[in-house]
mmCIF file of C-alpha atoms in Angstrom:
data_model
loop_
_atom_site.group_PDB
_atom_site.id
_atom_site.type_symbol
_atom_site.label_atom_id
_atom_site.label_comp_id
_atom_site.label_asym_id
_atom_site.label_seq_id
_atom_site.Cartn_x
_atom_site.Cartn_y
_atom_site.Cartn_z
ATOM 1 C CA ASP C 23 127.592 107.222 96.253
ATOM 2 C CA GLN C 24 125.097 107.626 99.067
ATOM 3 C CA GLN C 25 122.070 109.330 97.549
ATOM 4 C CA VAL C 26 120.109 109.278 100.792
ATOM 5 C CA LYS C 27 121.977 110.181 103.942
ATOM 6 C CA GLN C 28 121.057 109.891 107.571
ATOM 7 C CA ASN C 29 124.023 111.445 109.301
ATOM 8 C CA SER C 30 123.011 110.597 112.840
ATOM 9 C CA PRO C 31 123.416 106.888 113.532
ATOM 10 C CA SER C 32 121.657 107.234 116.864
ATOM 11 C CA LEU C 33 119.414 109.563 118.853
ATOM 12 C CA SER C 34 118.300 109.416 122.453
ATOM 13 C CA VAL C 35 115.366 111.393 123.860
ATOM 14 C CA GLN C 36 113.251 111.446 126.978
ATOM 15 C CA GLU C 37 109.711 110.128 126.957
ATOM 16 C CA GLY C 38 107.236 112.872 126.206
ATOM 17 C CA ARG C 39 109.738 115.060 124.376
ATOM 18 C CA ILE C 40 110.073 115.563 120.653
ATOM 19 C CA SER C 41 112.224 113.282 118.500
ATOM 20 C CA ILE C 42 113.589 114.784 115.305
ATOM 21 C CA LEU C 43 115.163 112.480 112.757
ATOM 22 C CA ASN C 44 116.911 114.035 109.797
ATOM 23 C CA CYS C 45 117.558 112.904 106.255
ATOM 24 C CA ASP C 46 119.371 114.526 103.341
ATOM 25 C CA TYR C 47 119.319 113.525 99.709
ATOM 26 C CA THR C 48 121.253 114.416 96.612
ATOM 27 C CA ASN C 49 119.119 113.296 93.681
ATOM 28 C CA SER C 50 116.610 115.938 92.621
ATOM 29 C CA MET C 51 114.700 113.285 90.652
ATOM 30 C CA PHE C 52 113.333 111.707 93.809
ATOM 31 C CA ASP C 53 109.612 112.363 93.788
ATOM 32 C CA TYR C 54 108.394 110.703 96.953
ATOM 33 C CA PHE C 55 109.880 110.165 100.376
ATOM 34 C CA LEU C 56 109.023 107.588 102.993
ATOM 35 C CA TRP C 57 109.954 106.775 106.551
ATOM 36 C CA TYR C 58 110.164 103.192 107.755
ATOM 37 C CA LYS C 59 110.516 101.846 111.261
ATOM 38 C CA LYS C 60 112.457 98.680 111.890
ATOM 39 C CA TYR C 61 112.854 96.445 114.899
ATOM 40 C CA PRO C 62 115.765 93.981 115.148
ATOM 41 C CA ALA C 63 115.397 90.839 113.046
ATOM 42 C CA GLU C 64 112.221 92.158 111.410
ATOM 43 C CA GLY C 65 111.442 93.781 108.104
ATOM 44 C CA PRO C 66 110.782 97.526 107.989
ATOM 45 C CA THR C 67 107.237 98.767 108.458
ATOM 46 C CA PHE C 68 105.915 101.823 106.717
ATOM 47 C CA LEU C 69 105.370 104.862 108.888
ATOM 48 C CA ILE C 70 104.629 107.974 106.865
ATOM 49 C CA SER C 71 105.371 109.428 103.461
ATOM 50 C CA ILE C 72 105.390 112.742 101.638
ATOM 51 C CA SER C 73 105.183 113.705 98.013
ATOM 52 C CA SER C 74 107.813 116.047 96.623
ATOM 53 C CA ILE C 75 105.113 118.585 95.828
ATOM 54 C CA LYS C 76 104.273 119.017 99.505
ATOM 55 C CA ASP C 77 106.252 120.388 102.405
ATOM 56 C CA LYS C 78 104.461 118.757 105.309
ATOM 57 C CA ASN C 79 102.471 115.657 106.075
ATOM 58 C CA GLU C 80 101.048 114.814 109.461
ATOM 59 C CA ASP C 81 99.690 111.563 110.859
ATOM 60 C CA GLY C 82 98.964 111.513 114.550
ATOM 61 C CA ARG C 83 102.182 111.905 116.495
ATOM 62 C CA PHE C 84 104.270 111.739 113.325
ATOM 63 C CA THR C 85 104.976 114.664 111.027
ATOM 64 C CA VAL C 86 107.319 114.712 108.077
ATOM 65 C CA PHE C 87 108.711 117.990 106.759
ATOM 66 C CA LEU C 88 110.280 118.387 103.337
ATOM 67 C CA ASN C 89 112.563 121.233 102.286
ATOM 68 C CA LYS C 90 113.178 120.694 98.579
ATOM 69 C CA SER C 91 115.561 123.583 98.148
ATOM 70 C CA ALA C 92 117.788 122.170 100.869
ATOM 71 C CA LYS C 93 117.135 118.567 99.807
ATOM 72 C CA HIS C 94 116.330 117.809 103.394
ATOM 73 C CA LEU C 95 113.513 116.075 105.190
ATOM 74 C CA SER C 96 112.833 115.382 108.808
ATOM 75 C CA LEU C 97 110.536 113.184 110.854
ATOM 76 C CA HIS C 98 109.113 114.634 114.042
ATOM 77 C CA ILE C 99 107.642 112.379 116.701
ATOM 78 C CA VAL C 100 105.807 114.123 119.481
ATOM 79 C CA PRO C 101 105.307 113.122 122.173
ATOM 80 C CA SER C 102 107.918 110.369 122.000
ATOM 81 C CA GLN C 103 107.085 107.076 123.651
ATOM 82 C CA PRO C 104 109.332 104.179 124.712
ATOM 83 C CA GLY C 105 107.620 102.009 122.107
ATOM 84 C CA ASP C 106 108.978 104.312 119.415
ATOM 85 C CA SER C 107 112.462 102.987 120.113
ATOM 86 C CA ALA C 108 113.602 101.408 116.852
ATOM 87 C CA VAL C 109 115.736 102.099 113.808
ATOM 88 C CA TYR C 110 114.178 104.610 111.451
ATOM 89 C CA PHE C 111 115.010 104.512 107.758
ATOM 90 C CA CYS C 112 114.504 107.356 105.381
ATOM 91 C CA ALA C 113 113.766 106.231 101.817
ATOM 92 C CA ALA C 114 113.351 108.065 98.547
ATOM 93 C CA SER C 115 111.394 106.886 95.566
ATOM 94 C CA LEU C 116 112.623 107.078 92.019
ATOM 95 C CA ILE C 117 110.801 106.036 88.896
ATOM 96 C CA THR C 118 113.250 104.229 86.639
ATOM 97 C CA GLN C 119 113.362 104.533 82.873
ATOM 98 C CA GLY C 120 111.505 101.239 82.711
ATOM 99 C CA GLY C 121 108.631 102.774 84.651
ATOM 100 C CA SER C 122 109.141 100.803 87.857
ATOM 101 C CA GLU C 123 109.526 102.331 91.281
ATOM 102 C CA LYS C 124 112.816 102.033 93.097
ATOM 103 C CA LEU C 125 113.409 102.895 96.731
ATOM 104 C CA VAL C 126 116.783 104.178 97.895
ATOM 105 C CA PHE C 127 117.356 103.897 101.629
ATOM 106 C CA GLY C 128 119.502 105.766 104.092
ATOM 107 C CA LYS C 129 121.577 103.887 106.669
ATOM 108 C CA GLY C 130 119.053 104.449 109.413
ATOM 109 C CA THR C 131 118.990 106.219 112.759
ATOM 110 C CA LYS C 132 118.542 104.261 115.946
ATOM 111 C CA LEU C 133 116.093 106.072 118.197
ATOM 112 C CA THR C 134 116.008 105.322 121.901
ATOM 113 C CA VAL C 135 113.214 106.835 123.968
ATOM 114 C CA ASN C 136 114.022 106.699 127.656
ATOM 115 C CA PRO C 137 111.168 106.390 130.188
ATOM 116 C CA GLY A 26 98.602 96.601 105.328
ATOM 117 C CA ALA A 27 99.699 93.721 103.217
ATOM 118 C CA VAL A 28 101.162 90.655 104.861
ATOM 119 C CA VAL A 29 104.389 89.407 103.367
ATOM 120 C CA SER A 30 106.021 86.242 104.607
ATOM 121 C CA GLN A 31 109.523 84.931 104.127
ATOM 122 C CA HIS A 32 110.898 81.463 104.630
ATOM 123 C CA PRO A 33 113.182 80.515 106.202
ATOM 124 C CA SER A 34 113.706 83.232 108.790
ATOM 125 C CA ARG A 35 117.225 82.038 109.489
ATOM 126 C CA VAL A 36 119.600 79.718 107.668
ATOM 127 C CA ILE A 37 123.142 78.596 108.325
ATOM 128 C CA CYS A 38 124.936 76.771 105.556
ATOM 129 C CA LYS A 39 128.367 75.656 104.504
ATOM 130 C CA SER A 40 130.360 77.528 101.906
ATOM 131 C CA GLY A 41 129.604 76.302 98.402
ATOM 132 C CA THR A 42 126.010 75.280 98.999
ATOM 133 C CA SER A 43 122.960 76.952 97.514
ATOM 134 C CA VAL A 44 120.218 78.482 99.594
ATOM 135 C CA LYS A 45 116.673 79.259 98.507
ATOM 136 C CA ILE A 46 114.620 81.995 100.167
ATOM 137 C CA GLU A 47 110.899 82.282 99.544
ATOM 138 C CA CYS A 48 108.845 85.452 99.637
ATOM 139 C CA ARG A 49 105.065 85.234 99.649
ATOM 140 C CA SER A 50 102.453 87.931 99.353
ATOM 141 C CA LEU A 51 99.571 86.671 101.457
ATOM 142 C CA ASP A 52 96.992 89.403 100.934
ATOM 143 C CA PHE A 53 97.080 90.207 97.274
ATOM 144 C CA GLN A 54 98.676 89.276 94.008
ATOM 145 C CA ALA A 55 101.927 90.970 93.143
ATOM 146 C CA THR A 56 103.337 91.188 89.654
ATOM 147 C CA THR A 57 106.415 92.828 91.122
ATOM 148 C CA MET A 58 108.432 92.014 94.213
ATOM 149 C CA PHE A 59 111.684 93.528 95.397
ATOM 150 C CA TRP A 60 114.697 91.855 96.996
ATOM 151 C CA TYR A 61 116.943 93.802 99.338
ATOM 152 C CA ARG A 62 120.067 92.989 101.262
ATOM 153 C CA GLN A 63 121.160 94.664 104.462
ATOM 154 C CA PHE A 64 124.607 94.412 105.997
ATOM 155 C CA PRO A 65 125.058 95.348 109.668
ATOM 156 C CA LYS A 66 124.610 99.069 110.286
ATOM 157 C CA GLN A 67 124.098 99.658 106.588
ATOM 158 C CA SER A 68 121.108 100.684 104.559
ATOM 159 C CA LEU A 69 118.841 98.307 102.714
ATOM 160 C CA MET A 70 120.275 97.864 99.268
ATOM 161 C CA LEU A 71 117.989 96.920 96.421
ATOM 162 C CA MET A 72 119.356 93.841 94.711
ATOM 163 C CA ALA A 73 116.746 93.145 92.094
ATOM 164 C CA THR A 74 113.171 93.587 91.008
ATOM 165 C CA SER A 75 111.317 90.330 90.509
ATOM 166 C CA ASN A 76 108.766 90.367 87.690
ATOM 167 C CA GLU A 77 106.091 87.725 87.326
ATOM 168 C CA GLY A 78 106.282 86.107 83.920
ATOM 169 C CA SER A 79 109.534 87.730 82.877
ATOM 170 C CA LYS A 80 113.157 88.025 83.891
ATOM 171 C CA ALA A 81 114.192 89.838 87.013
ATOM 172 C CA THR A 82 115.845 93.231 86.755
ATOM 173 C CA TYR A 83 119.121 93.357 88.645
ATOM 174 C CA GLU A 84 120.776 96.412 90.119
ATOM 175 C CA GLN A 85 124.249 97.354 89.049
ATOM 176 C CA GLY A 86 126.886 95.233 90.719
ATOM 177 C CA VAL A 87 124.546 92.345 91.579
ATOM 178 C CA GLU A 88 125.514 89.081 89.891
ATOM 179 C CA LYS A 89 122.444 87.592 88.245
ATOM 180 C CA ASP A 90 124.073 84.176 87.993
ATOM 181 C CA LYS A 91 124.772 84.143 91.703
ATOM 182 C CA PHE A 92 121.444 85.461 92.898
ATOM 183 C CA LEU A 93 118.803 83.606 90.929
ATOM 184 C CA ILE A 94 115.316 85.023 91.121
ATOM 185 C CA ASN A 95 112.204 83.203 90.053
ATOM 186 C CA HIS A 96 108.785 84.834 90.236
ATOM 187 C CA ALA A 97 106.857 81.603 90.031
ATOM 188 C CA SER A 98 103.385 83.010 90.607
ATOM 189 C CA LEU A 99 101.596 86.197 91.516
ATOM 190 C CA THR A 100 102.138 85.432 95.202
ATOM 191 C CA LEU A 101 105.561 83.829 95.264
ATOM 192 C CA SER A 102 109.079 84.961 94.438
ATOM 193 C CA THR A 103 112.218 83.001 95.310
ATOM 194 C CA LEU A 104 115.797 84.121 95.669
ATOM 195 C CA THR A 105 118.452 81.436 95.379
ATOM 196 C CA VAL A 106 121.953 82.268 96.524
ATOM 197 C CA THR A 107 124.082 79.877 94.510
ATOM 198 C CA SER A 108 127.447 78.593 95.735
ATOM 199 C CA ALA A 109 127.201 80.761 98.816
ATOM 200 C CA HIS A 110 130.336 82.153 100.402
ATOM 201 C CA PRO A 111 130.887 83.853 103.768
ATOM 202 C CA GLU A 112 130.722 87.283 102.149
ATOM 203 C CA ASP A 113 127.130 86.481 101.155
ATOM 204 C CA SER A 114 126.168 86.371 104.821
ATOM 205 C CA SER A 115 123.571 89.089 105.237
ATOM 206 C CA PHE A 116 119.964 89.905 106.021
ATOM 207 C CA TYR A 117 117.808 89.406 102.929
ATOM 208 C CA ILE A 118 114.419 91.111 102.802
ATOM 209 C CA CYS A 119 111.722 91.065 100.177
ATOM 210 C CA SER A 120 108.988 93.589 99.685
ATOM 211 C CA VAL A 121 105.749 93.920 97.793
ATOM 212 C CA PRO A 122 104.467 97.218 96.405
ATOM 213 C CA GLY A 123 101.164 98.296 97.849
ATOM 214 C CA PRO A 124 98.157 98.073 95.575
ATOM 215 C CA GLY A 125 96.792 101.178 93.987
ATOM 216 C CA LEU A 126 98.933 104.224 93.387
ATOM 217 C CA LEU A 127 102.359 103.862 91.834
ATOM 218 C CA TYR A 128 103.971 105.774 94.659
ATOM 219 C CA ASN A 129 102.471 103.696 97.369
ATOM 220 C CA GLU A 130 104.556 102.254 100.138
ATOM 221 C CA GLN A 131 106.192 98.860 99.930
ATOM 222 C CA PHE A 132 105.321 96.147 102.419
ATOM 223 C CA PHE A 133 108.289 94.215 103.705
ATOM 224 C CA GLY A 134 108.682 90.645 104.759
ATOM 225 C CA PRO A 135 110.296 89.785 108.080
ATOM 226 C CA GLY A 136 113.643 89.034 106.460
ATOM 227 C CA THR A 137 115.952 86.030 106.267
ATOM 228 C CA ARG A 138 119.252 85.943 108.112
ATOM 229 C CA LEU A 139 121.787 83.999 106.051
ATOM 230 C CA THR A 140 125.029 82.880 107.641
ATOM 231 C CA VAL A 141 127.553 81.113 105.460
ATOM 232 C CA LEU A 142 130.267 79.279 107.321
#
């Protein structure tokens, strides 16, 4: 049962344009959402996050939007740069009964920014 | 951000052997570390939560006797894949929760590519 879904396995955009990466989730108990960027053969690196009590968080070229009623979040990158080309993972945080944090990841979307 | 190292970065072994993967938190002490596994074109799947001074917590479907976790110190956790088989071939990644707030991001190691022949 995929609790976090990234339905687009890949996305290609032109340099300077906007990249929009989408993520849907099913568990209403998720209270925090994060985006990670991953290059081949490397571990993911944290990009931006948003609490479930907010609907927008912005950090430079990166903005994450959260629509709780639709259980949908998106990452906007503008302007896109060739160096942004990577796999982007959406992750949702859940606090377990034991009080520890657990991250549930989507399958990732491979972004290619063409010069 | 925190620096997390993993060793080895790549290992190839024969079926039936055991492989140990180390995860080190270089910047700060971590009472908790996470172990993930990623198959090609799949998401990172949490295998277990490593707890310093106590037993690891395994996710449903993960065999604790096959994937032995030892949180030896506040900066080191090891994952041992015992009697490895080809289906265990995967990318194993550890992570360390950031200090401070509970909902802080996790810092990931560079991963270990395990290939079992």
